[in-house]
PDB file of C-alpha atoms in Angstrom:
ATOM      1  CA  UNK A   9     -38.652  34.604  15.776  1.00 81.00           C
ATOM      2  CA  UNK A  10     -41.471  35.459  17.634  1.00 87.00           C
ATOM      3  CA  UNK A  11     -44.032  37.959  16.014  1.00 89.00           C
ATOM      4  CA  UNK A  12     -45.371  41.334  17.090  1.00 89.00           C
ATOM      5  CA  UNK A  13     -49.317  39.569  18.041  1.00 92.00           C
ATOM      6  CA  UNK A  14     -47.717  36.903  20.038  1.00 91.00           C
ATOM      7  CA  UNK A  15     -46.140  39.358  22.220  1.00 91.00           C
ATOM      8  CA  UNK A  16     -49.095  41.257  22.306  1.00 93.00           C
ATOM      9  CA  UNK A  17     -50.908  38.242  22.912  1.00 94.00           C
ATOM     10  CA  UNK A  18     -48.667  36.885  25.983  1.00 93.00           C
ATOM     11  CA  UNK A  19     -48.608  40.663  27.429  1.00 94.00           C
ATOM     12  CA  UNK A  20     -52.520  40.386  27.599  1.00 96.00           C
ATOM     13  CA  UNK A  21     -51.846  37.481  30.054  1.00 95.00           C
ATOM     14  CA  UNK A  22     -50.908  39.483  32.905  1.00 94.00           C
ATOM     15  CA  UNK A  23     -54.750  40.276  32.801  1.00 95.00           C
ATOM     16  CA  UNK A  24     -56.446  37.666  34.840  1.00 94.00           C
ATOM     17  CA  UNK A  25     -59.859  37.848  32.575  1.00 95.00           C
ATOM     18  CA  UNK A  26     -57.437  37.359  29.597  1.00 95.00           C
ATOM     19  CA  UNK A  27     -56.020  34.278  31.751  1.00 95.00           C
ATOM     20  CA  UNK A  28     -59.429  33.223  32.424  1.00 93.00           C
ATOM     21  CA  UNK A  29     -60.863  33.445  29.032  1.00 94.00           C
ATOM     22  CA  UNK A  30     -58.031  31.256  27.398  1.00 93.00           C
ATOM     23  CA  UNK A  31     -57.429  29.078  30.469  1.00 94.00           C
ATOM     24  CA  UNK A  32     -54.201  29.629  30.350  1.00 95.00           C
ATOM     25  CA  UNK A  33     -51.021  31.412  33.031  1.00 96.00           C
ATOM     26  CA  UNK A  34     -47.674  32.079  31.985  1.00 96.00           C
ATOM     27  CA  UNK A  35     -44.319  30.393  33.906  1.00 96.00           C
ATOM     28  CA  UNK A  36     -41.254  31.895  33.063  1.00 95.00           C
ATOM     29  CA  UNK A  37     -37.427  30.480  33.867  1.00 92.00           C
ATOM     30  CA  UNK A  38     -35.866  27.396  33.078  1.00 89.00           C
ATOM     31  CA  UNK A  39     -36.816  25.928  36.960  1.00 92.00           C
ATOM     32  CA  UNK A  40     -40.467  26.931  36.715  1.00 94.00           C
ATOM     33  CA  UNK A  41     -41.054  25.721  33.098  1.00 93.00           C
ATOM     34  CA  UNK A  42     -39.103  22.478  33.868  1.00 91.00           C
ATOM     35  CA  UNK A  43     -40.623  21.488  36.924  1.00 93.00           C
ATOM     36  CA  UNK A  44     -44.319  22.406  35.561  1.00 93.00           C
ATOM     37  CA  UNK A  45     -43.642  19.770  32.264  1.00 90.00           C
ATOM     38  CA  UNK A  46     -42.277  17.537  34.683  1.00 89.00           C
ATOM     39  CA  UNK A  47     -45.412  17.631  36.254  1.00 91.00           C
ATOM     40  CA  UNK A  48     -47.632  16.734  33.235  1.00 88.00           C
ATOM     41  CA  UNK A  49     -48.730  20.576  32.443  1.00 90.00           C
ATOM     42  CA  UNK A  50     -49.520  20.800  29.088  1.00 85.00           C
ATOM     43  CA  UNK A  51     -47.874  24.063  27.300  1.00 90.00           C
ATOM     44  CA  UNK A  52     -49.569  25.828  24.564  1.00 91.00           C
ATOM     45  CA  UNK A  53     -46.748  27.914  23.984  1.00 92.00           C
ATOM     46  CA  UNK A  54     -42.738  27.914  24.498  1.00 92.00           C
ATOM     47  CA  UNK A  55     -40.723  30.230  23.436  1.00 92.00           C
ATOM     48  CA  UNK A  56     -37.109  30.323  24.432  1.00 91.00           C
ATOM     49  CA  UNK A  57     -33.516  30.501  23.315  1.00 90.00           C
ATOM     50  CA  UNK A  58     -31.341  28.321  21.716  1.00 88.00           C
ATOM     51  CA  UNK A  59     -29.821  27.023  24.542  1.00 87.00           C
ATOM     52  CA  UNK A  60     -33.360  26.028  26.360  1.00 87.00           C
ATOM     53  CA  UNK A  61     -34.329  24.113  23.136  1.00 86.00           C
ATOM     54  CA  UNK A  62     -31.945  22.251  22.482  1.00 84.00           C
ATOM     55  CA  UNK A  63     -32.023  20.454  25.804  1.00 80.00           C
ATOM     56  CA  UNK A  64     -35.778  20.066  25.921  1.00 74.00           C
ATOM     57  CA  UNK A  65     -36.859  18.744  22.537  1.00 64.00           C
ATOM     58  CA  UNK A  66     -38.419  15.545  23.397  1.00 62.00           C
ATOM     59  CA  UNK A  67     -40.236  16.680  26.066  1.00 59.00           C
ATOM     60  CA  UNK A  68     -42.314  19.543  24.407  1.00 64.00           C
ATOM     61  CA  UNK A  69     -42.620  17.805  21.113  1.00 56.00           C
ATOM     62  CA  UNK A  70     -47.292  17.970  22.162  1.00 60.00           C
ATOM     63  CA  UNK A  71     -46.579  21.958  22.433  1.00 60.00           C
ATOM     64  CA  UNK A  72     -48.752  23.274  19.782  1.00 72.00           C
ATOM     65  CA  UNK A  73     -46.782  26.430  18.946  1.00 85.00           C
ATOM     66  CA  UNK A  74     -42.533  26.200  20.040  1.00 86.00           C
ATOM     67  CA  UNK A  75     -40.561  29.659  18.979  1.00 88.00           C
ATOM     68  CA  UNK A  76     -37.052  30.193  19.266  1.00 90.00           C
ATOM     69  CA  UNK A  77     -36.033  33.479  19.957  1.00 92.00           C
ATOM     70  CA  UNK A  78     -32.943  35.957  20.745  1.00 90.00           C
ATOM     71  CA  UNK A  79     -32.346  36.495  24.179  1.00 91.00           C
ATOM     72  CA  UNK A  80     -33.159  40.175  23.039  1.00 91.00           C
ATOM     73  CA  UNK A  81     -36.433  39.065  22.050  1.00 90.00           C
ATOM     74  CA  UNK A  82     -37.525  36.593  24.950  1.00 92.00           C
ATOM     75  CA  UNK A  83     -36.477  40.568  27.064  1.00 91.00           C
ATOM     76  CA  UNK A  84     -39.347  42.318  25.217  1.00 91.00           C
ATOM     77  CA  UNK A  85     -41.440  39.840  25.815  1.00 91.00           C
ATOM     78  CA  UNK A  86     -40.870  38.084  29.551  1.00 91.00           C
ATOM     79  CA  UNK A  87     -42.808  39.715  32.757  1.00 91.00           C
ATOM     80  CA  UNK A  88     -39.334  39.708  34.048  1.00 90.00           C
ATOM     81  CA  UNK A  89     -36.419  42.551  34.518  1.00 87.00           C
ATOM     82  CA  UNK A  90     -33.980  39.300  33.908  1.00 89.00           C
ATOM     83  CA  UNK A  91     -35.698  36.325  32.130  1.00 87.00           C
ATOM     84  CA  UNK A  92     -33.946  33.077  32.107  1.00 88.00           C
ATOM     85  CA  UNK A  93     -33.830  31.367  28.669  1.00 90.00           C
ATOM     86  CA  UNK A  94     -37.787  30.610  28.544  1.00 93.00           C
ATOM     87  CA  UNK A  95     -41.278  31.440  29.051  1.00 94.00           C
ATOM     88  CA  UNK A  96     -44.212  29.239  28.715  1.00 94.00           C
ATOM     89  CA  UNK A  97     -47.767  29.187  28.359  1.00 95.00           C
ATOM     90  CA  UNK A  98     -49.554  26.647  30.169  1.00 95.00           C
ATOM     91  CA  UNK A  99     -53.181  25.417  30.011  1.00 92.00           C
ATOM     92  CA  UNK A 100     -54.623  25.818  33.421  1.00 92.00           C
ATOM     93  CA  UNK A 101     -55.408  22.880  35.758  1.00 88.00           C
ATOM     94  CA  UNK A 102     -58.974  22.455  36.556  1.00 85.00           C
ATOM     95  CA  UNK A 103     -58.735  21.944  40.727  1.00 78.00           C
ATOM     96  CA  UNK A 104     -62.433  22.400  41.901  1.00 75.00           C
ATOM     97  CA  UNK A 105     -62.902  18.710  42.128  1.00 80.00           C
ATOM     98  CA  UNK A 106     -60.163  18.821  44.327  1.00 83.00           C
ATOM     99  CA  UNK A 107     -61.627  20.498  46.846  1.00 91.00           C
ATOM    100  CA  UNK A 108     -61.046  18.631  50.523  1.00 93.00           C
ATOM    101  CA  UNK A 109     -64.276  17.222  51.725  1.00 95.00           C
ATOM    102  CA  UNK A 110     -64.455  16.241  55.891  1.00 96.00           C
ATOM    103  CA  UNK A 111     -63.318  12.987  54.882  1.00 96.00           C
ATOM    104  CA  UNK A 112     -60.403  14.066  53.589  1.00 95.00           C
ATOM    105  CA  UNK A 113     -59.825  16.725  55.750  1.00 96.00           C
ATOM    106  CA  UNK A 114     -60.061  13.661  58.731  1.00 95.00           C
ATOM    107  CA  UNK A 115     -56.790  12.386  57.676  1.00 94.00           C
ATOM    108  CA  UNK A 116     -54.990  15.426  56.451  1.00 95.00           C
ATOM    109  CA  UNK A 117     -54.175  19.234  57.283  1.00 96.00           C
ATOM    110  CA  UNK A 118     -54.375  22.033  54.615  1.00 96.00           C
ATOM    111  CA  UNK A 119     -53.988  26.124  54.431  1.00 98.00           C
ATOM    112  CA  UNK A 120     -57.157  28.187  53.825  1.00 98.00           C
ATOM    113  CA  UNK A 121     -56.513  31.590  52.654  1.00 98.00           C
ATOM    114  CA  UNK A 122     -59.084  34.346  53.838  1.00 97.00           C
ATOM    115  CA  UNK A 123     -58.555  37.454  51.502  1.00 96.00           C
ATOM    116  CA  UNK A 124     -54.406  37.388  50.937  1.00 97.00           C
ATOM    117  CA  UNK A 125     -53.983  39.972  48.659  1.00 96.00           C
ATOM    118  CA  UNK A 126     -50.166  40.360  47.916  1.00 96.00           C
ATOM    119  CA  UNK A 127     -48.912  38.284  45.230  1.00 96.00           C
ATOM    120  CA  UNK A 128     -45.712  37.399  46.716  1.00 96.00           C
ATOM    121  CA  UNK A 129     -46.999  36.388  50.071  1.00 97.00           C
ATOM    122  CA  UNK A 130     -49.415  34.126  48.114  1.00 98.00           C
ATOM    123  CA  UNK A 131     -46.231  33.011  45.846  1.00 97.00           C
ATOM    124  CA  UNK A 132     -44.123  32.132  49.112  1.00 97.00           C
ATOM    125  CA  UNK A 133     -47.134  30.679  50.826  1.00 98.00           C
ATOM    126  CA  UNK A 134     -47.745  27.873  47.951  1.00 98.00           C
ATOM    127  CA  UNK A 135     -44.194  27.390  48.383  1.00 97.00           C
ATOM    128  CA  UNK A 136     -44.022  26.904  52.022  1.00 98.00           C
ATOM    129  CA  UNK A 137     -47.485  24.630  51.766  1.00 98.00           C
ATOM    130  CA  UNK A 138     -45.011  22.501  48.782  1.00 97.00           C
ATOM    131  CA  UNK A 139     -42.115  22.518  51.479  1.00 97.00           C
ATOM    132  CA  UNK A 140     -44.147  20.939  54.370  1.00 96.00           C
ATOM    133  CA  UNK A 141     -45.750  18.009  51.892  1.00 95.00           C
ATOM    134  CA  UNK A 142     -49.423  20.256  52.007  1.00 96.00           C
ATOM    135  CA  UNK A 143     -51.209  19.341  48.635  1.00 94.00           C
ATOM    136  CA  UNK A 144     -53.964  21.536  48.564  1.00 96.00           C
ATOM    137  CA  UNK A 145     -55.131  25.292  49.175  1.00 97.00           C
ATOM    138  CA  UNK A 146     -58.712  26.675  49.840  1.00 97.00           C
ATOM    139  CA  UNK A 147     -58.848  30.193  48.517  1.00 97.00           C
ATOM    140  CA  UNK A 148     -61.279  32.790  49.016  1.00 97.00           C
ATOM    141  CA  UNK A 149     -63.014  34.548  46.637  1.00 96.00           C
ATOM    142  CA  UNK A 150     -61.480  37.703  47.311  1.00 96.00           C
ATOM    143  CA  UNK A 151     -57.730  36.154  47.456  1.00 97.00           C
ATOM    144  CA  UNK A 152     -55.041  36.879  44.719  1.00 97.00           C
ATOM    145  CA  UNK A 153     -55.366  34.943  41.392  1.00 96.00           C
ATOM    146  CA  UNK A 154     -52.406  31.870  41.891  1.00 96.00           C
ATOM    147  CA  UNK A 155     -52.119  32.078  38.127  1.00 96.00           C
ATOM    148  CA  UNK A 156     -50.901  35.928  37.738  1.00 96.00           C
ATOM    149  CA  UNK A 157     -47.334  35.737  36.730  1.00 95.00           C
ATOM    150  CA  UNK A 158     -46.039  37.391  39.505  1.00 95.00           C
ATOM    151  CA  UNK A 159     -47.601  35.057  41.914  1.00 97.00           C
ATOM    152  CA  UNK A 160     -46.083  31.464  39.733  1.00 96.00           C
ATOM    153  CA  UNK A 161     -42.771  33.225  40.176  1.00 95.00           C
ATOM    154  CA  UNK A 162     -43.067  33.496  43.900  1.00 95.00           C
ATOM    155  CA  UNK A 163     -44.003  29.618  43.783  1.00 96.00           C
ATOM    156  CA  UNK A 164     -40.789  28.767  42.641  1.00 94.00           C
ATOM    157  CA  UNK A 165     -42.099  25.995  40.755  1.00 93.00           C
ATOM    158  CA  UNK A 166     -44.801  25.054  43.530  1.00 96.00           C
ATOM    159  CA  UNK A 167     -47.332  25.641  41.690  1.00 96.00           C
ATOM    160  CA  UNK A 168     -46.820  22.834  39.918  1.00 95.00           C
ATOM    161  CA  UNK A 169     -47.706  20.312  43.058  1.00 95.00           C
ATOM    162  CA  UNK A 170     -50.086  22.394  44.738  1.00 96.00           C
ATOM    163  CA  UNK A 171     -53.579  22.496  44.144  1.00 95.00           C
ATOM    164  CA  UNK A 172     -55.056  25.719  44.466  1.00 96.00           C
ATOM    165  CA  UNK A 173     -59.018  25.824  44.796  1.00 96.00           C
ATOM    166  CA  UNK A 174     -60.942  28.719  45.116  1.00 96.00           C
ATOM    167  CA  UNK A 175     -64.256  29.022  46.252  1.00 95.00           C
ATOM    168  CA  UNK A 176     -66.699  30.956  48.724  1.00 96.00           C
ATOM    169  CA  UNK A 177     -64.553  30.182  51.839  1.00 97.00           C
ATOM    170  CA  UNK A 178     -67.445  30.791  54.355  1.00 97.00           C
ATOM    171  CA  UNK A 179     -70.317  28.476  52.813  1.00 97.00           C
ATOM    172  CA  UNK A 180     -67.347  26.097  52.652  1.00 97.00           C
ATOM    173  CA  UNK A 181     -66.329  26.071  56.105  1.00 97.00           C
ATOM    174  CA  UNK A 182     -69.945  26.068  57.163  1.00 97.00           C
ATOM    175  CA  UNK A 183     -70.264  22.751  55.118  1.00 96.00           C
ATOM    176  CA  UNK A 184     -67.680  20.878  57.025  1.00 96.00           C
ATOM    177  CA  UNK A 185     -68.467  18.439  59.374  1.00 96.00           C
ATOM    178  CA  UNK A 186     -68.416  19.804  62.892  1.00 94.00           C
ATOM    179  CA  UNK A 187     -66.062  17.684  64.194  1.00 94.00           C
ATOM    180  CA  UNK A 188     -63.010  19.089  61.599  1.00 97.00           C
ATOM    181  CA  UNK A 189     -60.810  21.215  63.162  1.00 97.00           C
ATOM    182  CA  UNK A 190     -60.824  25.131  61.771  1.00 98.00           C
ATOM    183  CA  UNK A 191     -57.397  26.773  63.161  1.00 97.00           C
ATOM    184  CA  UNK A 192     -57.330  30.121  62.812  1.00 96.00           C
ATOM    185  CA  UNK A 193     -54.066  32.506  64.378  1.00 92.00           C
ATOM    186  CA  UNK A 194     -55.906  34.921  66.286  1.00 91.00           C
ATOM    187  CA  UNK A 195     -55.047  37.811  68.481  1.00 87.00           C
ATOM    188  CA  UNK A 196     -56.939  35.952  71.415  1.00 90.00           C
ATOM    189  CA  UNK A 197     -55.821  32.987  70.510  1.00 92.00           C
ATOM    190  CA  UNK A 198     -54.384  30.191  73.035  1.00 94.00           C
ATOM    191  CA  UNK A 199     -50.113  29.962  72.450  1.00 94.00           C
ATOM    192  CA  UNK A 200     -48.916  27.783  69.512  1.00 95.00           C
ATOM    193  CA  UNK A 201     -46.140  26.615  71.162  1.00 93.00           C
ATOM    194  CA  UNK A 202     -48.619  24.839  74.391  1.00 92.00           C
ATOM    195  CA  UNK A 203     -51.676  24.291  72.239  1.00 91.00           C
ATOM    196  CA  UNK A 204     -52.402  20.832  71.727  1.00 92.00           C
ATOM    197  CA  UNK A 205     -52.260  20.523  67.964  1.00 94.00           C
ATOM    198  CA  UNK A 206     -53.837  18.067  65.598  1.00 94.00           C
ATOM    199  CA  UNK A 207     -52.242  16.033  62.435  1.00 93.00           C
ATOM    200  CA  UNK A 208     -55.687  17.156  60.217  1.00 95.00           C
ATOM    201  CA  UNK A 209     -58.171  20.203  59.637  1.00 96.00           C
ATOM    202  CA  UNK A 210     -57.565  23.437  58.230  1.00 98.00           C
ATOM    203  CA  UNK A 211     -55.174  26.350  59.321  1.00 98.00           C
ATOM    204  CA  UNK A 212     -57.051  29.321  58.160  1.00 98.00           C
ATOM    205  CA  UNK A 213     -54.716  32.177  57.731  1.00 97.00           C
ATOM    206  CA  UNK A 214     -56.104  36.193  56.974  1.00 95.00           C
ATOM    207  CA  UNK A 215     -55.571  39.284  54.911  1.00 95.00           C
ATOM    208  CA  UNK A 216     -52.383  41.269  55.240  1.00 92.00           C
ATOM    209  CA  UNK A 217     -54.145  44.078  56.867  1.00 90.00           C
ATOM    210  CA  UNK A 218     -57.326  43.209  58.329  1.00 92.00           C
ATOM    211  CA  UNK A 219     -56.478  39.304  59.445  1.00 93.00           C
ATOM    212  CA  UNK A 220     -59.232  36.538  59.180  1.00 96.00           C
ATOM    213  CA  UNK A 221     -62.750  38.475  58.370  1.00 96.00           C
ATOM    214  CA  UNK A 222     -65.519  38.388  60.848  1.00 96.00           C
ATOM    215  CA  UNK A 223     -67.447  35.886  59.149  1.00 97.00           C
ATOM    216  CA  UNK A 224     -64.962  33.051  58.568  1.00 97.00           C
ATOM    217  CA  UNK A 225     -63.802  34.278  62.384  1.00 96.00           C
ATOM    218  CA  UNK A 226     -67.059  32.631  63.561  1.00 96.00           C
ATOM    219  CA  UNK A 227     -66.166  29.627  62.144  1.00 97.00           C
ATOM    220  CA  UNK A 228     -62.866  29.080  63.867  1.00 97.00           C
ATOM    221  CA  UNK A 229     -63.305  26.288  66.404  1.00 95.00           C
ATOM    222  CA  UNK A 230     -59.248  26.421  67.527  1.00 95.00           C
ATOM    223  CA  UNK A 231     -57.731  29.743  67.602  1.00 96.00           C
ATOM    224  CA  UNK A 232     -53.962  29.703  67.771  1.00 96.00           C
ATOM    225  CA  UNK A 233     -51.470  32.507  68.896  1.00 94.00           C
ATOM    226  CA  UNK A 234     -47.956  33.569  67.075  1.00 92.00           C
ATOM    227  CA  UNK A 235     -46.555  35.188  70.632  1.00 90.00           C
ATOM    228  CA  UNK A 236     -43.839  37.775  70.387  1.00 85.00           C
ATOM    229  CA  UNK A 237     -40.867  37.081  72.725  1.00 85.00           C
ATOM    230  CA  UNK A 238     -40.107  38.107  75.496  1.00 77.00           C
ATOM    231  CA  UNK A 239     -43.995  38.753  75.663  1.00 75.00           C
ATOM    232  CA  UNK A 240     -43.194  41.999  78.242  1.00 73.00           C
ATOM    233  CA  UNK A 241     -40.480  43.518  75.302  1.00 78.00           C
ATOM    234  CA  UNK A 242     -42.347  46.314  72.620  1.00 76.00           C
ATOM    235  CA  UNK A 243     -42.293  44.736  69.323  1.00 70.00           C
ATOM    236  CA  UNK A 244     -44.439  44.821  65.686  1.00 73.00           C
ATOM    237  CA  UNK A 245     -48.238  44.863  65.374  1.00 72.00           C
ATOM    238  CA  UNK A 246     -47.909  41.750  63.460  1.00 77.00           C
ATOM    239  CA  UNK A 247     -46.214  39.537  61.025  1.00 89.00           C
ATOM    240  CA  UNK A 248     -46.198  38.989  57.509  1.00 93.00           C
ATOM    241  CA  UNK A 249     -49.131  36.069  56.432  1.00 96.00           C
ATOM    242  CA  UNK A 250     -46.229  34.530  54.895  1.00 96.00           C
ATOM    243  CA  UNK A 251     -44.333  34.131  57.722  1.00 96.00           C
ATOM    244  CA  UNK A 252     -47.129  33.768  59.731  1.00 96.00           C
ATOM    245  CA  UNK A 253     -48.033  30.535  57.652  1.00 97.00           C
ATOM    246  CA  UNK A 254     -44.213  29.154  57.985  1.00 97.00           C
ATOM    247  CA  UNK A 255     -44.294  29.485  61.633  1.00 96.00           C
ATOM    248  CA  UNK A 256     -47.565  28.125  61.648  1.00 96.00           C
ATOM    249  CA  UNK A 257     -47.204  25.223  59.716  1.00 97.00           C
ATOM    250  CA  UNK A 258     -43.974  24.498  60.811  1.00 96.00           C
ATOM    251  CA  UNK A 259     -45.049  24.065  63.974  1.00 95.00           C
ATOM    252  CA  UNK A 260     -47.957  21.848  63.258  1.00 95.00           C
ATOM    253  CA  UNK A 261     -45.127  19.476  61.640  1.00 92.00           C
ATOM    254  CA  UNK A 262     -43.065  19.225  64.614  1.00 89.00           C
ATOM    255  CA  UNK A 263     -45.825  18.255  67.023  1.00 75.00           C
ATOM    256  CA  UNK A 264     -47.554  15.717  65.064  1.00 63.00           C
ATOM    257  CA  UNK A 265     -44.629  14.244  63.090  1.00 56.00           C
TER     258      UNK A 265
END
């Protein structure tokens, strides 16, 4: 049974200074929790039904606090409209030092993201980086918190094999080496689909409304195009950043395979 504090106490989660303060996110569902223990997370907290429990004993047996509850119960306390069986809360990894120096960045290609505010395209975009064998993410400062429970239920377990950094994106890019590529999709950009592409750098991709910001715009030495098709035909202003980064990526795959 879980008590009335420890549902206040998860509830306060869905704060990110709360998050911060304790270090900790919440993961809810069985595929989320599993994958993220899987992965060597250590949980502070389970709590989950019957049925959850009794298939996941040994693994959990470090878990400092483990409640069963009612499926009634886990309802009052999940994030979720329809929770699955369990909810967890997780210490948070500590990813700074896994920031991608030039070195790195020499011999592989990660996603930089300049101000994406919506937690589901940030959800679906650690999810696409997972999909397409991408390890790492450079965040802005002014990008969604990965850790906010809506966002680790768009990562449909992602989040568990992506590293998410965050840091002051411009100073960073302005670091690099000059010889790393910066790829940024661009209105005046040069077409995806003829654009020489490269196996390494960074694919810098903007905010939902305003696209890459004039500062980190500077710092784009390859500026790629999305093209609408036919290019004569009326069609949207733009796509989703989500989408944007599938195409994107998926593209950089295929040529340098």
């Amino acid at each position: 049974m879980i008590s009335k504090n420890q549902q206040k106490y998860i509830s306060s989660l869905e704060m990110k200074k709360n998050r911060k303060k304790d270090n900790v996110f919440v993961a809810e569902g069985f595929k989320i929790v599993d994958e993220l223990l899987d992965a060597g997370y250590c949980p502070k907290m389970i709590i989950a039904c019957e049925e959850w429990m009794s298939k996941h004993q040994s693994p959990i047996t470090n878990s400092p606090t483990l409640i069963t509850v009612t499926e009634d119960e886990l309802r009052k306390t999940s994030f979720l409209q329809h929770p699955q069986q369990v909810l967890g809360v997780f210490e948070m990894p500590n990813t700074q030092h896994h920031t991608p120096t030039s070195q790195w960045l020499r011999n592989n290609l990660c996603i930089a993201l300049d101000g994406v505010q919506d937690p589901g395209n940030l959800g679906t975009i650690i999810r696409i980086a997972d999909w397409f064998g991408i390890d790492t993410i450079i965040c802005s400062m002014t990008t969604a918190d990965a850790y906010a429970p809506k966002v680790v239920q768009a990562t449909m377990g992602s989040i568990a094999r992506v590293k998410v950094v965050y840091t002051n994106l411009v100073e960073y890019l302005k670091g690099l080496d000059n010889d790393i590529p910066i790829y940024g999709t661009l209105l005046d950009g040069e077409n995806i689909y003829s654009k020489q592409l490269t196996p390494n750098g960074i694919i810098v991709m903007g905010n939902e409304g305003n696209g890459i910001s004039p500062d980190v715009r500077e710092l784009v030495n390859r500026r790629l195009l999305i093209p609408s098709y036919p290019p004569e035909r009326p069609s949207a202003e733009s796509l989703n950043v989500a989408i944007a980064t599938a195409i994107t990526v998926a593209e950089f795959r295929r040529i340098t395979k």
